[in-house]
Short mmCIF file of C-alpha atoms and ligand atoms in Angstrom, two decimals:
data_model
loop_
_atom_site.label_atom_id
_atom_site.label_comp_id
_atom_site.label_asym_id
_atom_site.label_seq_id
_atom_site.Cartn_x
_atom_site.Cartn_y
_atom_site.Cartn_z
CA MET A 1 5.80 -90.58 -11.52
CA PRO A 2 3.20 -91.47 -8.86
CA ALA A 3 2.35 -87.98 -6.76
CA ALA A 4 2.82 -89.81 -3.55
CA LEU A 5 6.45 -90.51 -4.50
CA ARG A 6 7.49 -87.16 -5.42
CA PRO A 7 10.27 -85.74 -3.07
CA ASP A 8 8.22 -82.94 -1.97
CA ALA A 9 5.21 -84.95 -1.26
CA HIS A 10 5.58 -84.90 2.48
CA ARG A 11 5.43 -80.92 2.47
CA ALA A 12 1.85 -79.90 4.03
CA LYS A 13 0.45 -77.97 1.58
CA PRO A 14 0.06 -74.42 3.23
CA SER A 15 -3.29 -74.09 4.76
CA ARG A 16 -5.34 -71.15 4.05
CA ARG A 17 -5.93 -69.05 7.05
CA ARG A 18 -8.55 -66.44 7.02
CA ARG A 19 -6.60 -63.18 8.31
CA PRO A 20 -8.54 -61.53 11.05
CA ARG A 21 -9.98 -58.15 9.14
CA SER A 22 -9.24 -54.70 10.24
CA PRO A 23 -11.83 -52.33 11.26
CA LEU A 24 -11.20 -49.95 8.79
CA SER A 25 -11.03 -52.70 6.09
CA SER A 26 -15.03 -52.10 5.67
CA PRO A 27 -15.35 -50.03 2.78
CA ARG A 28 -18.37 -48.10 4.19
CA LEU A 29 -16.50 -47.43 7.78
CA CYS A 30 -13.15 -46.16 5.63
CA GLY A 31 -15.63 -43.87 3.65
CA GLN A 32 -17.25 -42.16 6.96
CA VAL A 33 -13.76 -41.91 8.26
CA SER A 34 -12.68 -40.19 5.62
CA LEU A 35 -15.65 -37.76 5.97
CA LEU A 36 -14.88 -37.11 9.22
CA ALA A 37 -11.46 -35.79 8.52
CA VAL A 38 -12.71 -34.02 5.57
CA ALA A 39 -15.40 -32.23 7.79
CA LEU A 40 -12.77 -31.62 10.45
CA LEU A 41 -10.40 -30.12 8.20
CA VAL A 42 -12.94 -27.94 6.52
CA SER A 43 -14.21 -26.98 10.05
CA LEU A 44 -10.34 -25.84 11.05
CA MET A 45 -9.86 -24.21 7.80
CA LEU A 46 -13.26 -22.42 8.39
CA ALA A 47 -12.03 -21.40 11.75
CA PRO A 48 -11.87 -17.08 12.18
CA ASP A 49 -8.23 -16.84 12.42
CA ALA A 50 -6.94 -20.41 11.08
CA LEU A 51 -6.39 -19.24 7.65
CA ALA A 52 -5.80 -15.17 8.67
CA ASN A 53 -2.36 -14.33 6.78
CA PHE A 54 -1.98 -17.90 5.49
CA ILE A 55 -1.97 -17.76 1.94
CA THR A 56 -2.08 -13.78 1.54
CA PRO A 57 0.21 -11.38 3.05
CA LYS A 58 0.25 -9.96 6.39
CA SER A 59 -1.99 -6.68 6.76
CA GLY A 60 -3.81 -4.25 9.26
CA GLY A 61 -0.99 -2.09 10.65
CA SER A 62 -0.43 0.40 7.64
CA PRO A 63 -2.75 1.60 4.98
CA ASN A 64 -0.01 0.65 2.32
CA ALA A 65 0.09 -2.80 3.91
CA ASN A 66 -3.74 -3.00 3.39
CA GLU A 67 -3.52 -1.77 0.24
CA ILE A 68 -0.85 -4.71 -0.97
CA ASP A 69 -2.81 -7.32 0.41
CA SER A 70 -6.27 -6.23 -1.02
CA LEU A 71 -4.25 -6.13 -4.55
CA TYR A 72 -2.73 -9.69 -3.71
CA LYS A 73 -6.36 -10.78 -2.67
CA ILE A 74 -7.92 -9.63 -6.52
CA VAL A 75 -4.95 -11.01 -8.34
CA LEU A 76 -5.56 -14.21 -6.18
CA TYR A 77 -9.29 -14.58 -6.83
CA ILE A 78 -8.79 -13.90 -10.38
CA ALA A 79 -6.34 -16.78 -10.74
CA ALA A 80 -8.32 -19.08 -8.75
CA VAL A 81 -11.11 -18.82 -11.44
CA VAL A 82 -9.32 -18.92 -14.02
CA PHE A 83 -7.28 -22.24 -12.58
CA VAL A 84 -10.64 -23.77 -11.18
CA LEU A 85 -12.15 -23.24 -14.83
CA VAL A 86 -8.69 -24.73 -16.86
CA GLU A 87 -8.23 -27.76 -14.29
CA GLY A 88 -11.96 -28.62 -14.47
CA ALA A 89 -12.11 -28.70 -17.97
CA LEU A 90 -9.30 -30.78 -18.12
CA ALA A 91 -10.79 -33.42 -15.76
CA TYR A 92 -13.82 -33.36 -17.89
CA SER A 93 -12.03 -34.32 -20.84
CA LEU A 94 -10.31 -36.80 -19.32
CA TYR A 95 -13.31 -38.53 -18.13
CA LYS A 96 -15.49 -37.71 -21.10
CA PHE A 97 -13.48 -38.59 -23.64
CA ARG A 98 -11.37 -41.41 -22.13
CA ALA A 99 -10.48 -44.27 -24.85
CA LYS A 100 -9.52 -47.80 -24.41
CA LYS A 101 -6.00 -48.66 -24.57
CA GLY A 102 -4.40 -48.27 -28.47
CA ALA A 103 -7.46 -46.29 -29.60
CA VAL A 104 -6.34 -43.51 -32.37
CA PRO A 105 -7.45 -40.16 -30.81
CA ALA A 106 -9.68 -38.32 -33.22
CA GLN A 107 -7.33 -36.01 -35.31
CA ILE A 108 -9.01 -32.57 -35.09
CA HIS A 109 -7.67 -29.63 -36.93
CA GLY A 110 -8.63 -26.92 -34.18
CA ASN A 111 -11.54 -24.47 -33.59
CA THR A 112 -10.70 -21.11 -34.43
CA ARG A 113 -13.32 -19.40 -32.37
CA LEU A 114 -12.38 -21.46 -29.17
CA GLU A 115 -8.79 -20.34 -29.66
CA ILE A 116 -9.54 -16.45 -30.69
CA GLY A 117 -12.03 -16.91 -27.60
CA TRP A 118 -9.05 -18.27 -25.04
CA THR A 119 -6.71 -15.73 -26.31
CA VAL A 120 -8.76 -12.61 -26.22
CA GLY A 121 -9.89 -13.68 -22.80
CA ALA A 122 -6.20 -14.05 -21.44
CA ALA A 123 -5.44 -10.82 -22.89
CA LEU A 124 -8.97 -8.80 -21.07
CA ILE A 125 -7.82 -10.80 -17.92
CA LEU A 126 -4.20 -9.20 -17.94
CA LEU A 127 -5.81 -5.92 -18.75
CA VAL A 128 -8.10 -5.99 -15.83
CA LEU A 129 -4.91 -6.73 -13.47
CA THR A 130 -3.39 -3.98 -15.08
CA VAL A 131 -5.89 -1.17 -14.90
CA VAL A 132 -6.27 -2.23 -11.19
CA THR A 133 -2.94 -2.37 -10.35
CA PHE A 134 -1.92 1.07 -11.47
CA ILE A 135 -5.44 2.32 -9.47
CA LYS A 136 -3.72 0.94 -6.43
CA LEU A 137 -0.02 1.94 -6.65
CA PRO A 138 -0.41 5.56 -5.29
CA SER A 139 -1.85 4.15 -2.20
CA ILE A 140 0.91 2.31 -1.85
CA VAL A 141 4.09 3.93 -2.81
CA ASP A 142 2.77 7.72 -1.93
CA PRO A 143 2.33 8.59 2.12
CA PRO A 144 -0.44 10.42 3.19
CA ASN A 145 -0.53 12.70 5.80
CA SER A 146 -0.41 12.02 9.71
CA ASP A 147 -4.09 11.72 11.11
CA SER A 148 -4.90 14.71 13.42
CA ASN A 149 -3.50 13.00 16.71
CA GLY A 150 -0.50 11.87 15.51
CA LEU A 151 2.85 13.46 15.66
CA VAL A 152 4.77 15.63 13.39
CA LEU A 153 8.52 16.22 13.53
CA SER A 154 9.80 17.28 10.27
CA ALA A 155 8.95 18.50 6.88
CA SER A 156 11.60 18.18 3.72
CA VAL A 157 11.28 17.39 0.68
CA THR A 158 14.49 14.84 -0.18
CA GLU A 159 12.23 11.92 0.58
CA PRO A 160 8.64 10.52 -0.19
CA THR A 161 6.49 13.26 1.39
CA PRO A 162 2.67 13.26 2.66
CA PRO A 163 0.72 16.13 1.05
CA ASN A 164 1.30 18.52 3.67
CA GLY A 165 4.97 17.78 3.64
CA LYS A 166 4.71 16.78 7.71
CA LYS A 167 6.20 13.29 8.89
CA LEU A 168 8.55 11.92 11.28
CA THR A 169 12.04 10.66 9.05
CA VAL A 170 13.59 7.74 10.53
CA CYS A 171 16.80 6.98 8.87
CA ILE A 172 17.59 2.90 9.17
CA GLN A 173 21.21 1.44 8.56
CA GLY A 174 21.42 -2.04 7.84
CA ARG A 175 24.70 -3.83 8.66
CA GLN A 176 25.38 -7.30 9.20
CA TYR A 177 23.67 -8.48 11.23
CA ILE A 178 21.85 -6.10 12.85
CA TRP A 179 19.09 -2.73 11.93
CA ARG A 180 20.19 0.70 13.42
CA TYR A 181 17.49 3.23 13.82
CA THR A 182 18.44 7.14 13.73
CA TYR A 183 15.30 9.94 14.72
CA GLY A 184 14.74 12.87 13.02
CA THR A 185 15.16 15.50 10.15
CA GLY A 186 18.67 14.91 8.65
CA CYS A 187 19.20 11.71 9.91
CA LEU A 188 21.16 10.97 7.12
CA SER A 189 23.88 13.41 6.51
CA GLY A 190 23.81 14.94 10.77
CA ALA A 191 22.72 12.11 12.99
CA PHE A 192 26.06 12.58 15.05
CA THR A 193 26.77 16.50 14.69
CA ASP A 194 23.30 16.79 15.56
CA LYS A 195 22.99 14.25 18.45
CA LEU A 196 19.97 12.39 16.82
CA PRO A 197 18.48 9.68 18.97
CA TYR A 198 19.05 6.14 17.48
CA SER A 199 18.50 2.48 18.63
CA TYR A 200 19.59 -0.68 17.54
CA GLN A 201 16.77 -3.55 16.07
CA GLU A 202 13.95 -2.31 17.83
CA MET A 203 12.28 0.89 16.26
CA VAL A 204 10.16 3.11 18.39
CA VAL A 205 7.64 5.44 16.43
CA PRO A 206 4.46 7.37 17.24
CA GLU A 207 1.04 5.93 16.21
CA HIS A 208 -1.49 7.76 13.59
CA THR A 209 1.67 9.30 12.22
CA THR A 210 3.24 9.17 8.57
CA VAL A 211 6.92 7.54 9.23
CA VAL A 212 9.06 7.98 6.25
CA LEU A 213 12.01 5.74 6.32
CA ASP A 214 15.12 6.34 4.45
CA ILE A 215 17.13 3.04 3.95
CA GLN A 216 21.25 2.60 3.69
CA SER A 217 23.26 -0.71 3.73
CA ILE A 218 27.06 -0.09 5.14
CA ASP A 219 28.01 -3.49 3.98
CA VAL A 220 26.07 -6.05 1.71
CA ILE A 221 23.07 -6.06 0.37
CA HIS A 222 19.92 -6.28 3.15
CA SER A 223 15.80 -6.09 2.83
CA TRP A 224 14.03 -4.19 5.27
CA TRP A 225 10.32 -6.04 5.93
CA VAL A 226 7.75 -5.80 8.73
CA PRO A 227 5.25 -7.61 6.48
CA SER A 228 2.20 -6.04 8.78
CA LEU A 229 3.51 -2.52 8.18
CA GLY A 230 4.09 -2.49 4.24
CA GLY A 231 6.40 -4.20 1.72
CA LYS A 232 9.97 -4.69 1.86
CA VAL A 233 12.75 -2.77 0.45
CA ASP A 234 16.06 -3.36 -0.26
CA ALA A 235 19.20 -1.64 1.38
CA VAL A 236 21.81 -1.78 -1.08
CA PRO A 237 25.10 0.11 -0.34
CA GLY A 238 26.07 3.10 -1.96
CA TYR A 239 22.10 4.08 -2.45
CA THR A 240 19.34 5.22 -0.53
CA THR A 241 15.95 3.74 -0.68
CA TYR A 242 12.64 5.01 0.70
CA THR A 243 9.22 3.52 2.27
CA TRP A 244 6.96 4.59 4.66
CA PHE A 245 4.30 3.02 7.11
CA LYS A 246 1.60 4.97 9.18
CA ALA A 247 0.79 2.80 12.33
CA PHE A 248 -3.18 2.59 13.13
CA HIS A 249 -2.41 1.71 16.65
CA THR A 250 0.19 0.97 19.10
CA GLY A 251 1.69 -2.59 19.61
CA LEU A 252 4.77 -4.52 18.55
CA PHE A 253 5.63 -5.61 14.86
CA HIS A 254 7.84 -8.07 13.95
CA GLY A 255 10.20 -8.22 10.71
CA GLN A 256 13.14 -9.97 9.37
CA CYS A 257 16.10 -9.14 6.85
CA ALA A 258 14.74 -10.49 3.83
CA GLN A 259 18.15 -11.00 1.73
CA LEU A 260 20.52 -13.49 2.36
CA CYS A 261 23.62 -11.33 3.89
CA GLY A 262 25.60 -13.71 5.77
CA THR A 263 26.24 -16.25 8.04
CA ASN A 264 23.99 -14.90 10.81
CA HIS A 265 21.28 -13.56 8.02
CA ALA A 266 18.22 -15.68 10.27
CA ALA A 267 19.42 -13.35 13.34
CA MET A 268 18.66 -10.05 12.18
CA THR A 269 15.29 -9.49 12.96
CA ALA A 270 13.45 -6.52 13.10
CA PHE A 271 10.88 -5.02 15.64
CA VAL A 272 8.49 -2.20 15.36
CA LYS A 273 7.02 -0.92 18.72
CA VAL A 274 4.10 1.38 17.99
CA VAL A 275 3.36 3.83 21.09
CA THR A 276 1.35 6.92 21.34
CA PRO A 277 2.99 10.31 20.52
CA SER A 278 3.48 11.62 24.61
CA GLN A 279 5.34 7.90 25.02
CA TYR A 280 7.50 8.48 21.79
CA GLN A 281 8.60 12.36 22.69
CA ALA A 282 8.98 10.84 26.21
CA TRP A 283 11.07 7.90 24.85
CA ALA A 284 12.84 9.94 22.14
CA GLN A 285 14.47 12.58 25.23
CA LYS A 286 14.83 9.68 27.51
CA GLN A 287 17.00 7.50 24.74
CA GLY A 288 19.14 10.78 23.79
CA GLN A 289 19.82 11.39 27.81
CA LEU A 290 21.12 7.81 27.79
CA ILE A 291 23.35 8.03 24.55
CA THR A 292 24.71 11.45 26.05
CA ALA A 293 25.48 9.82 29.37
CA ALA A 294 27.00 6.55 27.67
CA ASN A 295 29.54 9.05 25.27
CA ALA A 296 30.76 11.00 28.38
CA GLN A 297 31.66 7.60 30.28
CA VAL A 298 33.26 6.47 27.19
CA THR A 299 35.36 9.65 26.36
CA GLN A 300 36.33 9.20 30.60
CA LEU A 301 37.47 5.85 30.33
CA ARG A 302 39.60 6.82 27.33
CA GLN A 303 40.73 9.62 29.38
CA ILE A 304 42.15 7.56 31.88
CA LEU A 305 43.72 4.46 29.39
CA THR A 306 44.95 7.44 27.41
CA SER A 307 46.99 8.64 30.77
CA GLU A 308 47.68 5.51 32.19
CA GLY A 309 49.58 4.59 28.72
CA ASN A 310 47.35 2.20 28.48
CA LEU A 311 45.56 3.42 24.88
CA GLY A 312 47.39 4.99 22.22
CA ASN A 313 46.68 8.50 20.69
CU1 CU B 1 20.57 -8.63 6.30
#
């Protein structure tokens, strides 16, 4: 059939219209924009505080937190070197020994020296990490003495104890969904009989002072964690666990229950307010008075309600 008689002959041929070029379609401009983006990202990352504690633990509040941070960094740097070497060798090999589709790879048996080399190398890295960890562990686990300008309130040997035995003991009790803090020696057994001061959610402690924490739970497993002041420790029903910190300076440190403990777990925050030793003593005294006054009010109210027959005995 002649072309002019075909049924679709009347249709116009689609015209080839040139689409306007996007400004970014130029390879050179695209490269410049990418370079600028990378430079911006690198400059942001190099800003002093941009990466602070981003991939490393929080620190700076207590000696044990600093030791955990430095141990973490040693492991991180060694792992980074291993990562770069392995991935670099992989990328190099992929490029250098690339073959066309369908090619048969070289059938090699192995390289005994190389295999022994990387086995011994890995074992040496593990050995170094083990030695460094055991060197650092005592400074993370064992509490040091309070500084000379700190405050010392108790001396007992039932908990982790500084060399001179003097520290401030705070009992932490986890419950769904709040932390309770009781201050002073014997807080585990004589909190009520000794009328020790207590507070909820916010703990108040003196700076430069070794604070030993006795941690318990009355319902489910919680986990005490204020990152700037050290590692996290579980609060397990039926057990007492321990940790410590010695705050370098005054300030407010934030924490969070680190164990999923129920529907309102996210609200189980913790704050540690570090004050001067004299401020702490004044606070503890005031807190004791407030609690005594509140107890007296409750006793009075109970007597009134009971006498009116509104409260059973
Ligand atoms: Cu909890």
